[in-house]
Short mmCIF file of C-alpha atoms and ligand atoms in Angstrom, two decimals:
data_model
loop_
_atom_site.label_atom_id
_atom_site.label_comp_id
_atom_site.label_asym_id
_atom_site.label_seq_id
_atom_site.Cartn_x
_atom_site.Cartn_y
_atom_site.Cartn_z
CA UNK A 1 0.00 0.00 0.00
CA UNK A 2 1.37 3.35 -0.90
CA UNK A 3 1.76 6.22 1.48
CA UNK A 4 -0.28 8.41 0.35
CA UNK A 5 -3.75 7.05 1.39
CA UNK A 6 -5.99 8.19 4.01
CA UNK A 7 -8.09 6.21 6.21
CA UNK A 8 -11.29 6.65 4.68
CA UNK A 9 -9.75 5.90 0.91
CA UNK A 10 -7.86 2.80 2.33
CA UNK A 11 -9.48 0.23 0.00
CA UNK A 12 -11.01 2.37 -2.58
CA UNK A 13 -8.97 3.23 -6.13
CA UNK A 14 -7.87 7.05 -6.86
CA UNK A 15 -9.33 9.26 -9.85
CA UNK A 16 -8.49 12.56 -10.57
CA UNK A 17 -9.18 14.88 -13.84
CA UNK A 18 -9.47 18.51 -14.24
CA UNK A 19 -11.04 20.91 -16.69
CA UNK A 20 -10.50 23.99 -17.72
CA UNK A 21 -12.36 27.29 -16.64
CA UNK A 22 -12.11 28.48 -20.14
CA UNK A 23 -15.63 29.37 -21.49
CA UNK A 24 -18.69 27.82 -20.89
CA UNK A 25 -18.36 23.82 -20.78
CA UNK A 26 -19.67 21.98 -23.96
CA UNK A 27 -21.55 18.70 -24.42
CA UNK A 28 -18.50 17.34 -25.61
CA UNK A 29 -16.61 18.03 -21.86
CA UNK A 30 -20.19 16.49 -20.62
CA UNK A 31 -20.20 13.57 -22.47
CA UNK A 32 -16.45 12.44 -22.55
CA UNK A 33 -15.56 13.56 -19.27
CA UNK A 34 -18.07 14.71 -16.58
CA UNK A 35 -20.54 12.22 -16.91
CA UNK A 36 -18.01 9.30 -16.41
CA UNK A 37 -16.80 11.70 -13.41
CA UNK A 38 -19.93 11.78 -11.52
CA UNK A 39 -20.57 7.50 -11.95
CA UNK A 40 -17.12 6.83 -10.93
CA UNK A 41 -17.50 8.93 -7.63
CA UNK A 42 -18.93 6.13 -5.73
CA UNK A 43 -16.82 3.24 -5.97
CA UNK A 44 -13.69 5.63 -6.00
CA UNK A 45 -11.92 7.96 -4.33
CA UNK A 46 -11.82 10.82 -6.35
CA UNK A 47 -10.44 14.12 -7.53
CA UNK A 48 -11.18 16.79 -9.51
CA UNK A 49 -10.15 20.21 -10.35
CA UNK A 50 -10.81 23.33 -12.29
CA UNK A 51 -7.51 23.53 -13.97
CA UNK A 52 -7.27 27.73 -13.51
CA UNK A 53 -3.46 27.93 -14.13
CA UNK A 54 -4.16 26.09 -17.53
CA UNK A 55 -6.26 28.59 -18.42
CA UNK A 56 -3.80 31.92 -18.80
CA UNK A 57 -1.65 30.17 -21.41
CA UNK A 58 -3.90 32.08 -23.59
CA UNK A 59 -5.19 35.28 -23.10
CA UNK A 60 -8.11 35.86 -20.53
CA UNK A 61 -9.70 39.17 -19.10
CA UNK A 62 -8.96 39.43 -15.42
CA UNK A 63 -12.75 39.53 -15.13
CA UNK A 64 -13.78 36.65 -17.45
CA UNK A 65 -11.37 34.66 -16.03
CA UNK A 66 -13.04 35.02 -12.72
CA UNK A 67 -16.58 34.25 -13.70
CA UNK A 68 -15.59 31.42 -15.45
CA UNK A 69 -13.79 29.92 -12.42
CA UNK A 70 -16.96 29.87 -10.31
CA UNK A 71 -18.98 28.95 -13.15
CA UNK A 72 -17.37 25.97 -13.51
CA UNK A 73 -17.63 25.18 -10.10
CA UNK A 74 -20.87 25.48 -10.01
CA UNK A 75 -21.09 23.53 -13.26
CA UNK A 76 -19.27 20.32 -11.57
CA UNK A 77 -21.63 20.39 -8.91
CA UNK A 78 -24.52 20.50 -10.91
CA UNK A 79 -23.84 17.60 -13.26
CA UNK A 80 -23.71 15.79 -9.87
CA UNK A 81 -20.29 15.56 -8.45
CA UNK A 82 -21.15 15.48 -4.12
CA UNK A 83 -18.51 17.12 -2.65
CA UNK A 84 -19.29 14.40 0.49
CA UNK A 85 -18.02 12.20 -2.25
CA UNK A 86 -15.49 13.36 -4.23
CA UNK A 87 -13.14 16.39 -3.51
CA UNK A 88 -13.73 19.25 -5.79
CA UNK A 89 -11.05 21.99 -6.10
CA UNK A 90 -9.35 24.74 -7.78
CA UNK A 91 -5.94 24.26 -9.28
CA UNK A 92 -4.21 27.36 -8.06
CA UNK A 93 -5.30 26.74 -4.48
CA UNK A 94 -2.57 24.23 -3.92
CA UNK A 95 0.31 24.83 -4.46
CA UNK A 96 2.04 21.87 -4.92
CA UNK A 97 0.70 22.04 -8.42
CA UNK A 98 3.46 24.70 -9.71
CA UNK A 99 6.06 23.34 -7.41
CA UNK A 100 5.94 19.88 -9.06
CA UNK A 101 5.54 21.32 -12.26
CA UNK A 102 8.91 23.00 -12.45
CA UNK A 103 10.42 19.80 -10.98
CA UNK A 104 8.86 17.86 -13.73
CA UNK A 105 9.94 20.36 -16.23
CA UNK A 106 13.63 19.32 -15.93
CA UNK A 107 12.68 15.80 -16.64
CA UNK A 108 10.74 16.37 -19.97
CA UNK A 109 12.61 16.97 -23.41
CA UNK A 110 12.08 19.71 -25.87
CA UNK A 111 11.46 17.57 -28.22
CA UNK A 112 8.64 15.77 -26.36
CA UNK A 113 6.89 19.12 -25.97
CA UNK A 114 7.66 20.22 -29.36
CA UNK A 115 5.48 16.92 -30.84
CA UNK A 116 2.45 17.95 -28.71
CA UNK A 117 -0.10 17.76 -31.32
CA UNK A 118 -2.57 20.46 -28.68
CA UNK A 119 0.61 22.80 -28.38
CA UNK A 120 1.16 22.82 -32.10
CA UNK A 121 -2.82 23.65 -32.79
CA UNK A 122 -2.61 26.16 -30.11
CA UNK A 123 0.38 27.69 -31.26
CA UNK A 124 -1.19 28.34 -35.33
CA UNK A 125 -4.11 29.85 -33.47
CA UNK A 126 -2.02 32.30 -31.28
CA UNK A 127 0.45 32.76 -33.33
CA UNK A 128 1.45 36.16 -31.48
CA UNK A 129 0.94 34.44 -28.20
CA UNK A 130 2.98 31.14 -28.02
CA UNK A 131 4.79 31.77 -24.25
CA UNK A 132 6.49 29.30 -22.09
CA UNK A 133 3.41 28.51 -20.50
CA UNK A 134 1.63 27.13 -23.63
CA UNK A 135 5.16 24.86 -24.03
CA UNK A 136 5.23 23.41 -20.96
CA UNK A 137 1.32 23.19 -20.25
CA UNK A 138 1.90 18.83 -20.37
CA UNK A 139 4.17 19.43 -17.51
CA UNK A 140 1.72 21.02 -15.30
CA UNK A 141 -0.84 18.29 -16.37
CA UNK A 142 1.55 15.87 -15.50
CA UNK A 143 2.00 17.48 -11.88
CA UNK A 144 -1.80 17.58 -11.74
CA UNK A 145 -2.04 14.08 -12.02
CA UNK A 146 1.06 12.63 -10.39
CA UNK A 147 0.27 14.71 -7.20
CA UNK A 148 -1.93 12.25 -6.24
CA UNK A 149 -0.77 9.30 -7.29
CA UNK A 150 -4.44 8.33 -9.18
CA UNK A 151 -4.79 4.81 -10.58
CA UNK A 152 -7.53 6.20 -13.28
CA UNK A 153 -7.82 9.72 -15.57
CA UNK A 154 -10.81 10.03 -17.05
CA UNK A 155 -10.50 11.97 -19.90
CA UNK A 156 -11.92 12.88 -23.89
CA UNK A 157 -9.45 11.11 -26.13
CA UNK A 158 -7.75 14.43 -27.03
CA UNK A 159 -6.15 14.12 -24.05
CA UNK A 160 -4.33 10.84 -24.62
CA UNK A 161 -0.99 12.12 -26.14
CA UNK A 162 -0.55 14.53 -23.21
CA UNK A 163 -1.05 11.65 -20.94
CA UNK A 164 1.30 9.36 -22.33
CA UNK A 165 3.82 11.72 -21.69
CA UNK A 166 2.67 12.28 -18.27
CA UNK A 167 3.47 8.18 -17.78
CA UNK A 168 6.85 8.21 -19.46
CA UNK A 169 7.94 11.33 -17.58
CA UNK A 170 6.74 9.35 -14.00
CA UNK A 171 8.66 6.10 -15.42
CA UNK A 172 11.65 7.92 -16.39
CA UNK A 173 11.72 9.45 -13.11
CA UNK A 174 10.75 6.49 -10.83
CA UNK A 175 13.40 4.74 -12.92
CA UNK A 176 16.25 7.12 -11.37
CA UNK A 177 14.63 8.00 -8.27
CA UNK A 178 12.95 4.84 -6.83
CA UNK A 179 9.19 4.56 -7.24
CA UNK A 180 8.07 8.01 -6.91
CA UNK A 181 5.18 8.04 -8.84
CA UNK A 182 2.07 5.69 -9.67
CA UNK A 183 1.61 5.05 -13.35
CA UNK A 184 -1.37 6.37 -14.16
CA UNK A 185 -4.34 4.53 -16.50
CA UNK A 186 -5.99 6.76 -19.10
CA UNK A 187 -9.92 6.12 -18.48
CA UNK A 188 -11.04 6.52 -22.35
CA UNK A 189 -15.33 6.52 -22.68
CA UNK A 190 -15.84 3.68 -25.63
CA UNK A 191 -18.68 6.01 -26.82
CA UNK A 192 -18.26 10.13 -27.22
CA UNK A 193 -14.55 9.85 -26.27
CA UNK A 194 -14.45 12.67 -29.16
CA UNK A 195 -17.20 14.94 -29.84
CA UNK A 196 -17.23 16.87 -32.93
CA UNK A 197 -18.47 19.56 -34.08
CA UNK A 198 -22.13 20.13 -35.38
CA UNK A 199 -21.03 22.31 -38.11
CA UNK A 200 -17.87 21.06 -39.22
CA UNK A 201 -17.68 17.16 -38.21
CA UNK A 202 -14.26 16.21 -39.03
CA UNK A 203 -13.19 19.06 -36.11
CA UNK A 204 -13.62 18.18 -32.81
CA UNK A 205 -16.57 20.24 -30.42
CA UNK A 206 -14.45 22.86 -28.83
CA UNK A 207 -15.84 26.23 -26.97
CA UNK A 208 -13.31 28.38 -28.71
CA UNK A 209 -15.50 27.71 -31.66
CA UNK A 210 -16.65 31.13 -32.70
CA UNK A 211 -19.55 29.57 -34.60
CA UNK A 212 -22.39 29.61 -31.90
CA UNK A 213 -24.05 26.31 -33.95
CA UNK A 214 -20.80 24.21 -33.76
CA UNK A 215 -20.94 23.51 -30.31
CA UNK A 216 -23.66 22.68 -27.63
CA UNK A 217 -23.32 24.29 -24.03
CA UNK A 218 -24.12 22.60 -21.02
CA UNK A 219 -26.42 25.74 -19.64
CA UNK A 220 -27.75 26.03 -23.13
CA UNK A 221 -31.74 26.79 -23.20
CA UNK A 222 -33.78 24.08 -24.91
CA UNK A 223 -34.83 26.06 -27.74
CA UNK A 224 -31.33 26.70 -28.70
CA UNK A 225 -30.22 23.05 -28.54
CA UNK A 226 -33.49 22.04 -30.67
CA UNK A 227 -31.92 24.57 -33.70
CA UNK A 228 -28.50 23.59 -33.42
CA UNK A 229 -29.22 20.15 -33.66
CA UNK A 230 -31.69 20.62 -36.52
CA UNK A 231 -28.74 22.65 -38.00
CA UNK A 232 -26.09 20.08 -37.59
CA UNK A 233 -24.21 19.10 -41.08
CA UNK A 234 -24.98 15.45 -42.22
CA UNK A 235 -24.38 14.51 -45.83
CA UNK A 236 -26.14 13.75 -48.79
CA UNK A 237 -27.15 9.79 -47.91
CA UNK A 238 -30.52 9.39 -46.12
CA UNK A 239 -30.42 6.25 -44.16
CA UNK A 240 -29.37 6.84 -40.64
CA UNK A 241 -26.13 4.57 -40.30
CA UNK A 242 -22.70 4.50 -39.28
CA UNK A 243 -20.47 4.30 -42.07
CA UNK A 244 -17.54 6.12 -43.63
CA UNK A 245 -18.04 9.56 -44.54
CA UNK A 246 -21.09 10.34 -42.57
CA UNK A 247 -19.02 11.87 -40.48
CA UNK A 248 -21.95 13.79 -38.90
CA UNK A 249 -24.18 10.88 -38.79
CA UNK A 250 -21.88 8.78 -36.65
CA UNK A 251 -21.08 11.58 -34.44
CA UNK A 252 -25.07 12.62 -33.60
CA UNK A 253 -25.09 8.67 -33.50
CA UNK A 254 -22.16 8.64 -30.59
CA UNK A 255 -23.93 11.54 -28.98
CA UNK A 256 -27.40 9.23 -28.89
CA UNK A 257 -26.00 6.41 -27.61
CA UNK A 258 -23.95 8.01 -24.64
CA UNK A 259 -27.44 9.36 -23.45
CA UNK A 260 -29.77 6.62 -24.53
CA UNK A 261 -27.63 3.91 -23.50
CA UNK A 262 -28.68 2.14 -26.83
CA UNK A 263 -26.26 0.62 -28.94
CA UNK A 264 -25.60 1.92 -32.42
CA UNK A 265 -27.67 -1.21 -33.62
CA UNK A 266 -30.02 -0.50 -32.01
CA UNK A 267 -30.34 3.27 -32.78
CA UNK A 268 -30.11 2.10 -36.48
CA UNK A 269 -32.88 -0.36 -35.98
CA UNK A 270 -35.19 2.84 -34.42
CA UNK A 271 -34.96 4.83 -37.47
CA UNK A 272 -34.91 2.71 -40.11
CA UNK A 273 -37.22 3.78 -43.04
CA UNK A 274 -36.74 7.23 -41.35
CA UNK A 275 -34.92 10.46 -42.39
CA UNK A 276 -32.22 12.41 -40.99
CA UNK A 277 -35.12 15.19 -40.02
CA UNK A 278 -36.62 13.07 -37.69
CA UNK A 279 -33.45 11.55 -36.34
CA UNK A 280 -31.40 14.70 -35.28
CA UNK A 281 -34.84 15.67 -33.87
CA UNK A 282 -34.62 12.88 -31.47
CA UNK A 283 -30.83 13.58 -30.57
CA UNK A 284 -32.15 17.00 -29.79
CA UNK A 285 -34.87 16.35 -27.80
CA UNK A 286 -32.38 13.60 -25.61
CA UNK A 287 -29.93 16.09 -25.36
CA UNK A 288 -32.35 18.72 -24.38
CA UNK A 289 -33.78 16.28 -21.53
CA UNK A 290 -30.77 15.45 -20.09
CA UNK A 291 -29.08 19.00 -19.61
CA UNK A 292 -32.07 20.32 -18.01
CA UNK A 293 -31.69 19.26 -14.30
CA UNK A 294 -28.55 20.29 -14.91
CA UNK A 295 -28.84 23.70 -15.96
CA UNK A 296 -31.71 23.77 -13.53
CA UNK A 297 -29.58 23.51 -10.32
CA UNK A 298 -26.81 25.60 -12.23
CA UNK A 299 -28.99 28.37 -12.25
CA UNK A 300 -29.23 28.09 -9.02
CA UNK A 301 -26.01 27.28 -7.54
CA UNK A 302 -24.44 30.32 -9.60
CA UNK A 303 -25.92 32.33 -7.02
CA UNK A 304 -25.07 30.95 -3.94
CA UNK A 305 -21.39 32.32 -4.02
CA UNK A 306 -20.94 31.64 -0.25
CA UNK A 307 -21.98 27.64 -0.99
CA UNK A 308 -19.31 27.12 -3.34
CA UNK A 309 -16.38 29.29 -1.64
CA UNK A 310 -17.57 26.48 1.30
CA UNK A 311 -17.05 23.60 -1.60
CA UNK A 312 -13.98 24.67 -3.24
CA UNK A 313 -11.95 25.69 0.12
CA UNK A 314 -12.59 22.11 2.33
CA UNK A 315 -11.98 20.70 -0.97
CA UNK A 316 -8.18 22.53 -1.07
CA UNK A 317 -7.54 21.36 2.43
CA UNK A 318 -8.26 17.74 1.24
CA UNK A 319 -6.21 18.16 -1.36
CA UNK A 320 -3.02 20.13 -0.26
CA UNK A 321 -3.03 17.05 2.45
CA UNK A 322 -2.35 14.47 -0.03
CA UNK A 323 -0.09 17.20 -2.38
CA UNK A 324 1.98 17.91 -0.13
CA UNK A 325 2.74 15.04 0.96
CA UNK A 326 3.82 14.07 -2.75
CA UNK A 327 6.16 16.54 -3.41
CA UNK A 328 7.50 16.60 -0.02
CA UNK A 329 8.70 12.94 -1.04
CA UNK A 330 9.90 13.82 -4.12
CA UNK A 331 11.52 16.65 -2.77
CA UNK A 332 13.62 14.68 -0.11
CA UNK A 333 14.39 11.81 -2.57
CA UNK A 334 15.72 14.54 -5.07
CA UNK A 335 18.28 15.29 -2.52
CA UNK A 336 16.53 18.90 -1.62
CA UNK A 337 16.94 19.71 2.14
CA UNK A 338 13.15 19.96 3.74
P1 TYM B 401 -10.37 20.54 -21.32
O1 TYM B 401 -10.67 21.56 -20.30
O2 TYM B 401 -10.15 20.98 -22.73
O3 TYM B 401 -11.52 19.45 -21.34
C1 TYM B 401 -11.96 18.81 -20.15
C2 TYM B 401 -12.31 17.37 -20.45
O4 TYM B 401 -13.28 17.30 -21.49
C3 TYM B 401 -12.82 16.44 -22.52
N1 TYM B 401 -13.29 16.99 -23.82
C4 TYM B 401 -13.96 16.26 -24.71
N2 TYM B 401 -14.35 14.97 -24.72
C5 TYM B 401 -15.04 14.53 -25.80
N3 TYM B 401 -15.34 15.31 -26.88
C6 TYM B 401 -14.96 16.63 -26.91
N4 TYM B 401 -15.27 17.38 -27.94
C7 TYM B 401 -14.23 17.13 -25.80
N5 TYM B 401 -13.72 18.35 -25.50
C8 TYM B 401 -13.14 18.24 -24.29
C9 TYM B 401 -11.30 16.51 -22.44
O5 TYM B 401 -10.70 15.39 -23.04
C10 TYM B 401 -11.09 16.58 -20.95
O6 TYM B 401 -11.12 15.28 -20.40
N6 TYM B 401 -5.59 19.70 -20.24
C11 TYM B 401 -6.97 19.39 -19.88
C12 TYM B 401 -7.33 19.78 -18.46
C13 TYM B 401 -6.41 19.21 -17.43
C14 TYM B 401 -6.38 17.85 -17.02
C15 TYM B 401 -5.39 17.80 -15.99
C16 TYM B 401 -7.08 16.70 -17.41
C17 TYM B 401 -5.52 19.91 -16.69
N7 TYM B 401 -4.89 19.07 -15.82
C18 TYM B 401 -5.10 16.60 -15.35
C19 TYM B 401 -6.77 15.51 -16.75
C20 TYM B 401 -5.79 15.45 -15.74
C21 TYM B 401 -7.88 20.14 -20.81
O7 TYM B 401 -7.53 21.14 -21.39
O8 TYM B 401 -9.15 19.65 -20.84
#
């Protein structure tokens, strides 16, 4: 048994993930990441965080920035992560996070940063922007993660690459340092692991979309749902199928099944002799039902400042405990004096 467990977590597994404050949330954070959050909380112990530091690599308004950060919160609870359950916090609060970070930095190769296929993106789109921060963004990730020595990261698949490297940085390290780190298991959703958008279906669903139809928000009203949905680019076929080059078939198929629970068999079997009219209809409508609790108590929560300063603060203490005593270890075992 590793140090790093407390009593109550003793026999359970460790999670953690994080997600940006940037913008509102999308379906496609929803559906690859928070929803697998929220039915993992029980049988583990978990941890997640608003990834705030992650956030300034590109520009954000001081203001903005803010909103977004208790948004967020307030977003996490509402798709149903109990804080009695799983401790929610924000990145910046522990400090641990930065500390590692630079640690982990002189472990990690240019080169491995310079094949970051999110870095390079990021990079063509802020072209007048690309800072240190944006380079070594995996290397905070990795100190995100490897702070609490998690067995599972539940994540979209875009995260993959940036999680492999997180792994071979903790090997390479607990190779010359003695087993500092667990390695870490990507948690990959079989269905929705990648999103894409409603307008342009070979890219995936991102917020920094500027077209409004391309992506679905998680606080989005009902009627606006219905007409992006109605809106979303299929193809020219008519038979509602997964099959190469329906790109935007097989993705409002994905999105179906991860709320239906049906299989895509299945969903082809429900509309057969039916047209694509009546079928994003029904994705619509699905999506529609299942964000509305959720933007419900969202509405609600986004008020009640005081509730989740009271969240995100015993959350931070819960966290820091098990931080610190990471990179205390790796610390000593680095040869710095504590
Ligand atoms: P972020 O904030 O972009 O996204 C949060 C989570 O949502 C998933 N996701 C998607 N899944 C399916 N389809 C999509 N279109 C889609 N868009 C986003 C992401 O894969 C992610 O799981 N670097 C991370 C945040 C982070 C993190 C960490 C994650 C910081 N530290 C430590 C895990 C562990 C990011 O930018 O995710």
């Amino acid at each position: 048994m590793n140090d790093i467990t407390n009593n109550t977590a003793e026999i359970k597994k460790r999670v953690l993930s994080a997600v940006q404050p940037s913008g509102m949330l999308t379906l496609g954070n929803y559906l690859g990441a928070l929803k697998n959050w929220v039915s993992m909380q029980d049988e583990y112990d978990c941890f997640y965080a608003v990834a705030d530091l992650h956030a300034i690599t590109v520009r954000q308004k001081p203001a903005d920035l803010r909103a977004q950060i208790y948004s967020t919160c307030a977003l996490l609870l509402s798709v149903g992560l109990d804080p009695q359950k799983s401790t929610l916090f924000i990145q910046s609060h522990v400090g641990a996070h930065t500390k590692l970070s630079w640690v982990l930095g002189c472990y990690t190769q240019f080169g491995e940063l310079s094949r970051m296929t999110q870095f390079k993106d990021k990079s063509a789109k802020h072209a007048d922007n690309i800072n240190l921060g944006l380079f070594a963004y995996p290397t905070l990730m990795a100190a995100d993660i490897l702070l609490y020595q998690p067995d599972y990261v539940p994540v979209g698949s875009d995260q993959k690459q940036h999680l492999e490297l997180c792994r071979d940085i903790a090997d390479r390290m607990n190779n010359l340092y003695d087993n500092l780190f667990k390695i870490p298991e990507p948690f990959i959703p079989k269905i929705a692991a990648r999103v894409m958008s409603l307008q342009d279906p070979t890219k995936k669903m991102s917020k920094s979309d500027e077209n409004i139809n391309a992506w679905v928000a998680i606080v989005d009203k009902p009627d606006d749902i219905m007409r992006k949905f109605k809106r979303a680019v299929t193809d020219s076929d008519t038979k509602v199928c997964i099959g190469e080059g329906k790109d935007g078939i097989n993705n409002l198929i994905g999105i179906y099944s991860a709320i239906t629970g049906k299989t895509a068999e299945q969903i082809e079997a429900e509309f057969e002799g039916k047209g694509y009219g009546d079928f994003k209809k029904a994705v619509g409508e699905a999506v529609v039902e299942e964000l509305r609790p959720i933007r419900e108590t969202y509405e609600k929560l986004i008020k009640d400042k005081s509730y989740l300063e009271e969240v995100y603060k015993s959350g931070a203490q819960k966290a820091e405990y098990v931080a610190s005593r990471t990179v205390n270890k790796v610390m000593k075992k680095l040869g710095f004096v504590l």
